[in-house]
Each structure stands twice: as structure tokens, then as C-alpha cells.
Short mmCIF file of C-alpha atoms and ligand atoms in Angstrom, two decimals:
data_model
loop_
_atom_site.label_atom_id
_atom_site.label_comp_id
_atom_site.label_asym_id
_atom_site.label_seq_id
_atom_site.Cartn_x
_atom_site.Cartn_y
_atom_site.Cartn_z
CA MET A 1 -65.09 -221.29 182.60
CA ALA A 2 -62.65 -220.33 185.33
CA GLU A 3 -62.37 -216.66 186.04
CA LEU A 4 -59.04 -214.95 185.44
CA HIS A 5 -57.55 -213.55 188.58
CA THR A 6 -55.10 -210.73 189.00
CA THR A 7 -53.68 -209.15 192.08
CA LEU A 8 -54.76 -205.69 190.89
CA GLY A 9 -58.30 -205.59 192.20
CA ALA A 10 -61.60 -204.94 190.44
CA TYR A 11 -60.53 -203.19 187.21
CA PRO A 12 -57.40 -204.94 186.01
CA LEU A 13 -57.85 -204.18 182.32
CA THR A 14 -56.56 -200.63 182.43
CA ARG A 15 -52.82 -200.75 182.54
CA MET A 16 -51.32 -197.29 182.20
CA ARG A 17 -47.88 -198.76 181.69
CA ARG A 18 -48.80 -200.34 178.33
CA ASN A 19 -48.35 -197.08 176.42
CA ARG A 20 -45.06 -196.42 178.17
CA GLY A 21 -43.49 -199.71 177.25
CA THR A 22 -41.41 -198.69 174.25
CA ASP A 23 -39.70 -195.61 172.95
CA TRP A 24 -41.88 -195.45 169.82
CA SER A 25 -45.06 -195.69 171.88
CA ARG A 26 -43.89 -193.03 174.32
CA ARG A 27 -43.21 -190.74 171.35
CA LEU A 28 -46.59 -191.55 169.85
CA THR A 29 -48.47 -190.73 173.04
CA ALA A 30 -46.52 -187.60 174.06
CA GLU A 31 -48.97 -184.73 174.66
CA THR A 32 -46.55 -181.86 174.18
CA LYS A 33 -43.28 -181.52 172.42
CA LEU A 34 -40.45 -179.08 172.97
CA SER A 35 -38.93 -177.77 169.75
CA VAL A 36 -36.13 -175.37 168.96
CA ASP A 37 -38.87 -173.03 167.70
CA ASP A 38 -39.92 -172.53 171.35
CA LEU A 39 -36.64 -170.99 172.48
CA ILE A 40 -35.63 -167.39 173.10
CA TRP A 41 -32.01 -166.94 174.18
CA PRO A 42 -31.27 -164.06 176.62
CA VAL A 43 -27.76 -162.64 176.15
CA PHE A 44 -25.66 -160.09 178.04
CA VAL A 45 -23.69 -157.49 176.12
CA GLN A 46 -20.78 -155.37 177.39
CA GLU A 47 -18.46 -152.67 176.03
CA GLY A 48 -15.14 -153.44 174.35
CA THR A 49 -13.94 -155.68 171.57
CA ASN A 50 -13.08 -159.36 171.82
CA ALA A 51 -14.21 -159.10 175.45
CA ARG A 52 -15.86 -161.89 177.38
CA THR A 53 -16.57 -161.79 181.13
CA PRO A 54 -18.00 -164.77 182.96
CA VAL A 55 -21.00 -163.99 185.16
CA GLY A 56 -19.96 -165.43 188.52
CA SER A 57 -23.41 -166.44 189.69
CA MET A 58 -24.35 -167.96 186.30
CA PRO A 59 -21.77 -170.64 185.44
CA GLY A 60 -21.46 -171.05 181.68
CA VAL A 61 -22.91 -167.60 180.93
CA ASP A 62 -20.61 -164.81 179.73
CA ARG A 63 -21.14 -161.15 179.00
CA LEU A 64 -19.93 -160.52 175.45
CA SER A 65 -18.72 -157.47 173.59
CA VAL A 66 -20.76 -156.69 170.46
CA ASP A 67 -18.33 -158.43 168.06
CA LEU A 68 -18.38 -161.69 170.06
CA LEU A 69 -22.13 -161.39 170.52
CA VAL A 70 -22.56 -161.36 166.74
CA GLU A 71 -20.57 -164.61 166.46
CA ALA A 72 -22.60 -166.24 169.24
CA VAL A 73 -25.86 -165.17 167.60
CA LYS A 74 -24.74 -166.70 164.28
CA GLN A 75 -24.35 -170.03 166.10
CA ALA A 76 -27.77 -169.66 167.68
CA ARG A 77 -29.30 -168.93 164.28
CA ASP A 78 -27.55 -171.97 162.76
CA LEU A 79 -29.08 -174.10 165.51
CA GLY A 80 -32.52 -172.76 164.57
CA ILE A 81 -33.18 -170.57 167.60
CA PRO A 82 -35.82 -168.04 166.46
CA ALA A 83 -34.94 -165.08 168.70
CA ILE A 84 -32.53 -163.58 171.19
CA ALA A 85 -33.18 -161.11 174.03
CA ILE A 86 -30.46 -158.50 174.61
CA PHE A 87 -29.53 -157.12 178.06
CA PRO A 88 -26.73 -154.58 178.53
CA GLU A 89 -24.11 -154.09 181.21
CA VAL A 90 -23.89 -150.32 181.16
CA ASP A 91 -20.73 -148.43 182.12
CA PRO A 92 -21.38 -147.12 185.70
CA VAL A 93 -20.38 -143.57 184.73
CA LYS A 94 -23.29 -143.53 182.26
CA LYS A 95 -25.85 -144.40 184.95
CA THR A 96 -27.78 -141.33 186.11
CA PRO A 97 -30.93 -140.68 188.15
CA ASP A 98 -32.79 -139.72 184.94
CA ALA A 99 -31.50 -142.81 183.07
CA ARG A 100 -31.00 -140.69 179.96
CA GLU A 101 -28.56 -143.22 178.47
CA ALA A 102 -31.59 -145.46 177.92
CA TYR A 103 -32.68 -143.30 174.97
CA ASN A 104 -29.26 -142.47 173.56
CA PRO A 105 -29.58 -143.80 169.98
CA ASP A 106 -25.92 -144.79 170.16
CA ASN A 107 -26.10 -146.68 173.45
CA LEU A 108 -24.76 -150.20 173.90
CA VAL A 109 -28.11 -151.87 173.24
CA CYS A 110 -28.68 -149.95 169.99
CA ARG A 111 -25.16 -150.72 168.77
CA ALA A 112 -25.69 -154.39 169.57
CA ILE A 113 -29.03 -154.43 167.73
CA GLN A 114 -27.52 -152.82 164.64
CA ALA A 115 -24.55 -155.19 164.53
CA VAL A 116 -26.69 -158.31 165.02
CA LYS A 117 -29.33 -157.18 162.49
CA LYS A 118 -26.66 -156.54 159.89
CA ALA A 119 -24.85 -159.86 160.35
CA VAL A 120 -27.80 -162.11 161.24
CA PRO A 121 -30.90 -160.50 159.73
CA ASP A 122 -33.02 -163.64 160.06
CA ILE A 123 -33.04 -163.93 163.85
CA GLY A 124 -35.59 -162.04 165.92
CA ILE A 125 -34.30 -159.42 168.34
CA VAL A 126 -36.18 -158.84 171.58
CA CYS A 127 -35.09 -155.94 173.82
CA ASP A 128 -35.99 -155.08 177.36
CA VAL A 129 -37.76 -151.80 177.93
CA ALA A 130 -36.88 -150.81 181.50
CA LEU A 131 -34.51 -148.36 183.08
CA ASP A 132 -32.60 -150.52 185.56
CA PRO A 133 -29.38 -150.95 183.51
CA PHE A 134 -29.21 -147.14 183.01
CA ASN A 135 -30.53 -145.87 186.31
CA SER A 136 -28.15 -145.05 189.16
CA ASP A 137 -30.86 -146.30 191.54
CA GLY A 138 -31.02 -149.73 189.91
CA HIS A 139 -34.80 -149.40 189.67
CA ASP A 140 -36.84 -150.04 186.54
CA GLY A 141 -38.38 -146.57 186.76
CA ILE A 142 -37.39 -143.03 187.73
CA VAL A 143 -37.09 -142.55 191.48
CA ARG A 144 -37.92 -139.31 193.29
CA ASP A 145 -37.92 -139.04 197.09
CA GLY A 146 -37.89 -142.81 197.31
CA ILE A 147 -40.99 -143.18 195.11
CA ILE A 148 -40.87 -144.94 191.73
CA LEU A 149 -42.74 -142.54 189.46
CA ASN A 150 -45.12 -144.22 187.04
CA ASP A 151 -45.97 -141.77 184.25
CA GLU A 152 -42.55 -140.08 184.11
CA SER A 153 -40.96 -143.51 183.81
CA VAL A 154 -43.30 -144.45 180.98
CA GLU A 155 -42.28 -141.28 179.13
CA VAL A 156 -38.58 -142.11 179.39
CA MET A 157 -39.18 -145.72 178.38
CA THR A 158 -41.22 -144.61 175.36
CA ARG A 159 -38.13 -142.80 174.12
CA GLN A 160 -36.13 -145.95 174.85
CA ALA A 161 -38.55 -148.13 172.84
CA LEU A 162 -38.32 -145.67 169.94
CA VAL A 163 -34.50 -145.64 169.73
CA GLN A 164 -34.42 -149.43 170.01
CA SER A 165 -36.97 -149.73 167.20
CA GLN A 166 -35.01 -147.26 165.10
CA ALA A 167 -31.91 -149.44 165.58
CA GLY A 168 -33.81 -152.47 164.27
CA CYS A 169 -35.21 -154.21 167.34
CA ASP A 170 -38.13 -156.45 166.33
CA VAL A 171 -39.85 -156.92 169.68
CA GLN A 172 -40.10 -154.39 172.49
CA ALA A 173 -40.37 -156.24 175.78
CA PRO A 174 -41.26 -153.95 178.68
CA SER A 175 -40.20 -155.63 181.93
CA ASP A 176 -40.82 -152.61 184.16
CA MET A 177 -44.38 -153.25 185.41
CA MET A 178 -45.40 -149.56 185.26
CA ASP A 179 -49.11 -149.05 184.61
CA GLY A 180 -50.36 -148.09 181.16
CA ARG A 181 -47.08 -148.42 179.31
CA ILE A 182 -48.21 -150.84 176.62
CA GLY A 183 -50.85 -148.45 175.27
CA VAL A 184 -48.47 -145.50 175.37
CA PHE A 185 -45.72 -147.46 173.58
CA ARG A 186 -48.14 -148.79 170.96
CA ARG A 187 -49.38 -145.34 170.05
CA ALA A 188 -45.88 -143.87 170.00
CA LEU A 189 -44.48 -146.73 167.89
CA ASP A 190 -47.38 -146.50 165.43
CA SER A 191 -47.11 -142.77 164.95
CA ALA A 192 -43.33 -143.05 164.41
CA GLY A 193 -43.83 -145.60 161.60
CA PHE A 194 -43.08 -148.71 163.67
CA GLN A 195 -46.47 -150.40 163.23
CA HIS A 196 -44.67 -153.67 162.51
CA VAL A 197 -42.69 -153.69 165.78
CA GLN A 198 -44.16 -156.28 168.17
CA ILE A 199 -44.70 -155.82 171.89
CA MET A 200 -44.06 -158.73 174.23
CA SER A 201 -45.26 -157.58 177.59
CA TYR A 202 -43.74 -158.85 180.81
CA ALA A 203 -47.35 -158.76 181.94
CA ALA A 204 -47.23 -160.84 185.10
CA LYS A 205 -43.83 -160.20 186.59
CA TYR A 206 -43.35 -161.02 190.25
CA ALA A 207 -41.13 -159.34 192.86
CA SER A 208 -38.90 -162.39 192.98
CA ALA A 209 -35.71 -163.40 194.77
CA PHE A 210 -34.74 -165.39 191.66
CA TYR A 211 -33.42 -162.33 189.77
CA ASN A 212 -30.21 -161.78 191.75
CA PRO A 213 -27.77 -163.39 189.28
CA PHE A 214 -29.25 -161.25 186.47
CA ARG A 215 -28.64 -158.12 188.52
CA ASP A 216 -24.99 -159.23 188.92
CA ALA A 217 -24.78 -159.79 185.16
CA ILE A 218 -25.99 -156.30 184.22
CA GLY A 219 -24.23 -154.68 187.18
CA SER A 220 -27.32 -153.29 188.88
CA SER A 221 -27.24 -155.25 192.14
CA GLY A 222 -24.81 -152.83 193.83
CA ALA A 223 -26.95 -149.86 192.82
CA LEU A 224 -30.36 -151.21 193.78
CA LYS A 225 -31.79 -149.52 196.85
CA GLY A 226 -34.64 -151.36 198.49
CA ASP A 227 -36.81 -153.79 196.56
CA LYS A 228 -39.21 -153.70 193.61
CA LYS A 229 -42.38 -154.58 195.51
CA THR A 230 -44.23 -151.33 194.67
CA TYR A 231 -44.32 -152.29 191.00
CA GLN A 232 -43.63 -156.01 190.62
CA MET A 233 -46.33 -158.43 191.77
CA ASP A 234 -46.73 -160.19 195.10
CA PRO A 235 -45.87 -163.91 194.68
CA ALA A 236 -49.01 -164.70 196.67
CA ASN A 237 -51.31 -163.47 193.87
CA SER A 238 -52.85 -165.18 190.88
CA ASP A 239 -56.15 -163.37 190.04
CA GLU A 240 -54.13 -160.16 189.89
CA ALA A 241 -51.96 -161.70 187.15
CA LEU A 242 -55.06 -162.15 185.00
CA ARG A 243 -55.99 -158.50 185.48
CA GLU A 244 -52.45 -157.44 184.49
CA VAL A 245 -52.48 -159.63 181.39
CA GLY A 246 -56.00 -158.51 180.43
CA LEU A 247 -55.01 -154.84 180.61
CA ASP A 248 -51.84 -155.37 178.56
CA ILE A 249 -53.81 -157.21 175.87
CA ALA A 250 -56.43 -154.44 175.81
CA GLU A 251 -53.63 -151.89 175.42
CA GLY A 252 -52.17 -153.72 172.43
CA ALA A 253 -49.67 -156.37 173.58
CA ASP A 254 -48.98 -158.96 170.88
CA MET A 255 -47.50 -161.51 173.28
CA VAL A 256 -47.46 -161.80 177.05
CA MET A 257 -44.97 -163.22 179.51
CA VAL A 258 -45.03 -164.70 182.97
CA LYS A 259 -41.88 -164.35 185.06
CA PRO A 260 -40.18 -166.14 186.82
CA GLY A 261 -40.91 -169.50 185.24
CA LEU A 262 -40.96 -172.75 187.12
CA PRO A 263 -42.45 -171.48 190.41
CA TYR A 264 -45.22 -169.73 188.42
CA LEU A 265 -46.41 -172.38 185.96
CA ASP A 266 -49.89 -172.24 187.53
CA ILE A 267 -50.05 -168.63 186.32
CA VAL A 268 -48.97 -169.65 182.82
CA ARG A 269 -51.78 -172.20 182.68
CA ARG A 270 -54.41 -169.71 183.82
CA VAL A 271 -53.20 -167.04 181.38
CA LYS A 272 -53.15 -169.45 178.45
CA ASP A 273 -56.59 -170.86 179.26
CA THR A 274 -58.14 -167.44 179.84
CA PHE A 275 -56.72 -165.44 176.93
CA GLY A 276 -55.27 -167.85 174.36
CA ILE A 277 -52.73 -165.22 173.36
CA PRO A 278 -49.12 -166.26 172.57
CA THR A 279 -47.82 -166.84 176.08
CA TYR A 280 -44.19 -167.03 177.19
CA ALA A 281 -42.36 -167.64 180.43
CA TYR A 282 -38.89 -166.64 181.50
CA GLN A 283 -36.75 -169.30 183.15
CA VAL A 284 -34.86 -166.61 185.02
CA SER A 285 -31.28 -166.28 186.15
CA GLY A 286 -31.87 -167.74 189.62
CA GLU A 287 -33.58 -170.78 188.16
CA TYR A 288 -30.63 -171.27 185.82
CA ALA A 289 -28.11 -170.77 188.65
CA MET A 290 -29.94 -173.25 190.85
CA LEU A 291 -29.89 -176.01 188.22
CA ARG A 292 -26.42 -175.29 186.83
CA GLY A 293 -24.89 -174.84 190.27
CA ALA A 294 -26.22 -178.22 191.38
CA ALA A 295 -25.20 -179.87 188.10
CA ASP A 296 -21.66 -178.47 188.40
CA ARG A 297 -21.42 -180.19 191.79
CA GLY A 298 -22.61 -183.47 190.34
CA TRP A 299 -25.91 -183.34 192.21
CA LEU A 300 -28.08 -183.06 189.09
CA VAL A 301 -27.52 -183.88 185.43
CA TRP A 302 -27.70 -180.61 183.50
CA ASP A 303 -28.97 -181.91 180.14
CA LYS A 304 -31.74 -183.85 181.82
CA VAL A 305 -32.98 -181.16 184.20
CA LEU A 306 -32.80 -178.57 181.44
CA MET A 307 -34.97 -180.63 179.08
CA GLU A 308 -37.36 -181.68 181.83
CA THR A 309 -37.94 -178.13 183.00
CA LEU A 310 -38.41 -176.85 179.45
CA SER A 311 -40.94 -179.63 178.77
CA SER A 312 -42.78 -178.57 181.91
CA PHE A 313 -43.14 -175.05 180.49
CA LYS A 314 -44.67 -176.51 177.33
CA ARG A 315 -47.03 -178.71 179.34
CA ALA A 316 -48.16 -175.68 181.35
CA GLY A 317 -49.17 -173.94 178.11
CA CYS A 318 -46.16 -171.87 177.06
CA ASP A 319 -45.73 -171.03 173.40
CA GLY A 320 -42.09 -170.30 174.10
CA ILE A 321 -39.51 -170.00 176.84
CA LEU A 322 -36.77 -167.48 177.50
CA THR A 323 -33.93 -169.57 178.86
CA TYR A 324 -30.18 -169.18 179.36
CA GLY A 325 -30.05 -172.86 178.41
CA ALA A 326 -31.42 -172.16 174.89
CA VAL A 327 -28.20 -173.06 173.04
CA ASP A 328 -27.66 -176.24 175.06
CA ALA A 329 -31.30 -177.22 174.54
CA ALA A 330 -31.10 -176.51 170.80
CA ARG A 331 -28.02 -178.75 170.55
CA LEU A 332 -29.76 -181.54 172.46
CA LEU A 333 -32.87 -181.25 170.29
CA ALA A 334 -30.75 -181.42 167.13
CA LYS A 335 -29.10 -184.63 168.33
CA LYS A 336 -32.38 -186.43 168.92
C1 PBG B 1 -35.27 -155.77 184.81
C2 PBG B 1 -35.24 -157.18 184.44
C3 PBG B 1 -34.97 -158.20 185.34
C4 PBG B 1 -34.95 -159.37 184.61
C5 PBG B 1 -35.23 -159.06 183.28
N1 PBG B 1 -35.42 -157.67 183.19
C6 PBG B 1 -34.65 -158.17 186.78
C7 PBG B 1 -35.41 -157.36 187.72
O1 PBG B 1 -36.61 -157.10 187.54
O2 PBG B 1 -34.80 -156.95 188.69
C8 PBG B 1 -34.68 -160.69 185.23
C9 PBG B 1 -34.13 -161.75 184.37
C10 PBG B 1 -33.46 -162.85 185.10
O3 PBG B 1 -33.40 -162.91 186.35
O4 PBG B 1 -32.94 -163.71 184.39
N2 PBG B 1 -36.05 -154.91 184.15
#
């Protein structure tokens, strides 16, 4: 019998394209799937009522007063988004070198938590634990003689985590990168009766140039002196991220985060493979600005790059993603 010939060489029977041929087959063979359950929506809150201020470097993102925030969170809940993350723009007159506004039980964050909890009790509330919105230096910790003090900062942030928990925050998310803070927070939360409050540690957070739009949004960019390289990680390092994550887990973190997102997906994969703990990544403000800015100029298609990047986070091993595109993504997922 005559041999069959193909132009494909010695092993023509494997054709990778077969499984890709139809929509149903592509769905059937998909290895990972993005769902609305994977999304955490970061939001910016400001003082005032019925107040909305666009963030210049983040097209489509507004700072909202508490009343408008509540309405926005209702929409997010209706779309099925499981949690929001609240970040405040603090009145500059309330920013001091000791960042004492951070643990004022009536500060903007606590008022926002209370209002959201009351109106939308079934959405999770994540809050940053860090001093940069409250600190006149714009740093995440207390600064003395140009040094960012570790243990003093942890003390102030412990008080911050306690007032936020008292207000009803479900997840304390320290983004400050001070040493030892997870263990200190865990003990303080437990002895104050907040055993149920979760800790999502920004465990591997890099000293990144992708945070600038966020600093505009919370009004800390003007204040920030110098950089954050003495506490945030060097982008060159990967083994160090595993040590950071390992320590935070040992100290009691319930969930860990890698930040920024897309340029650090190799870190996500290593963390997930090594520890198997619920692992999150933050698609940060600069990543959002980059994609949205290009889309607004017609150079990229927003819906497509948003969904592609979020799928990449899932593929890398993320259990969830903090993204400013959460509401858009939730709408797109609902349409499918
Ligand atoms: C600060 C904090 C930052 C972000 C979240 N918490 C910025 C920073 O470390 O300077 C960045 C989020 C983003 O860029 O979207 N504690």
C-alpha cells in the first residue's frame, strides 16, 4: 500500500490545532478559567458628599466620597465581585510625621468601612495597613532622621489595624513591608477579640515604578521624599520573595500577595508552587494606566487586554487578582 505523505515531517499525527478548531473545543480544553469570584476591586475614597474626582493618571477611575462609594459597591456586589479594597485620600492638614490619623477611629477609612458594611454587608472589605496616606513624609512607616523605623511603625500600624477591625473591616492587608508585622498584628487582633479578622499580607512587594498613579490618587506623591527601597524589595530578586512569604505565613498570614502583577508572574508561580496558600497579585495602578492609556488612544482594545492579562494571572497560579478593571471584567464575564 502506498504510504501517506505530508509536508510536516516525521511525526505528522500530532496536530495541536485540532483542539483549537471550534469554540466548544477551546472551552473544553481551557486549563484555567477567570471567574468573577477571582476579583478584588480597589477603590479610592475622599471627603465630602456627592463628590467624585477623576484620577488624572488613571482614566476611568474616580475618587468617591463615602456616599457615592456605597452606591458603587452595591453595583460591584450585584455583579458578584466578592471583595473591595479601600484606599483613602487624606486631607493634607491631617497628615503628620507621626501619622496619628491612621488610628483615629473616626478617620475616613473607618467611616467608609462602616457605611459600606451597613449598606452592603455581604461584600468583603479589605483595607491597607500602611501609613503613607497619613504620613507627611509619604512613607509607609515612621521616618526619623531619614530612616524608616521598623518597630515603631509596626506599633502605629497595629493601632491602625485595630481601629479598622473595630469599624468592620474583614481583611487587614499590610502593604508596608516592615519586618515582623504579621505576627504582631495577629496577636493584637486575637487579644482584642478579632480572631475572625483575616490577614492578607502584601508579602512580596517590590520597590516599583508602577505605583505612581496610585500615589497621585491618594495624594502622597507630592509628599514622598526619596524612594521606598529600604523596605520594598529589589525587582532583581526572587529567592528573597520566598523568604518573605515564608515568614509571613509562619507569623500567621491567611493569604499572601505579590505586587506588582504582570511583571512579577514568575514570583506568583514560585509562591503558589512552594506554599500552596491562597495567593493573590495586584495589577497595580501603573499597569492599569499603561493599558487604559493605550486603549484610550486606540492602540489597544481595553476589553481584550484586560481579560487577557487577568487570564495570565490565573495561569500563573493566582487565586485572585486586585484590579482597577474589576467592574469592567465582571460585566464582561456576565455577558459571556
Ligand atoms: C502603599 C501602597 C501602594 C500601593 C498600595 N498600597 C503604593 C506604594 O507602595 O507606594 C500601590 C497600588 C497601586 O499602585 O495600584 N502602602
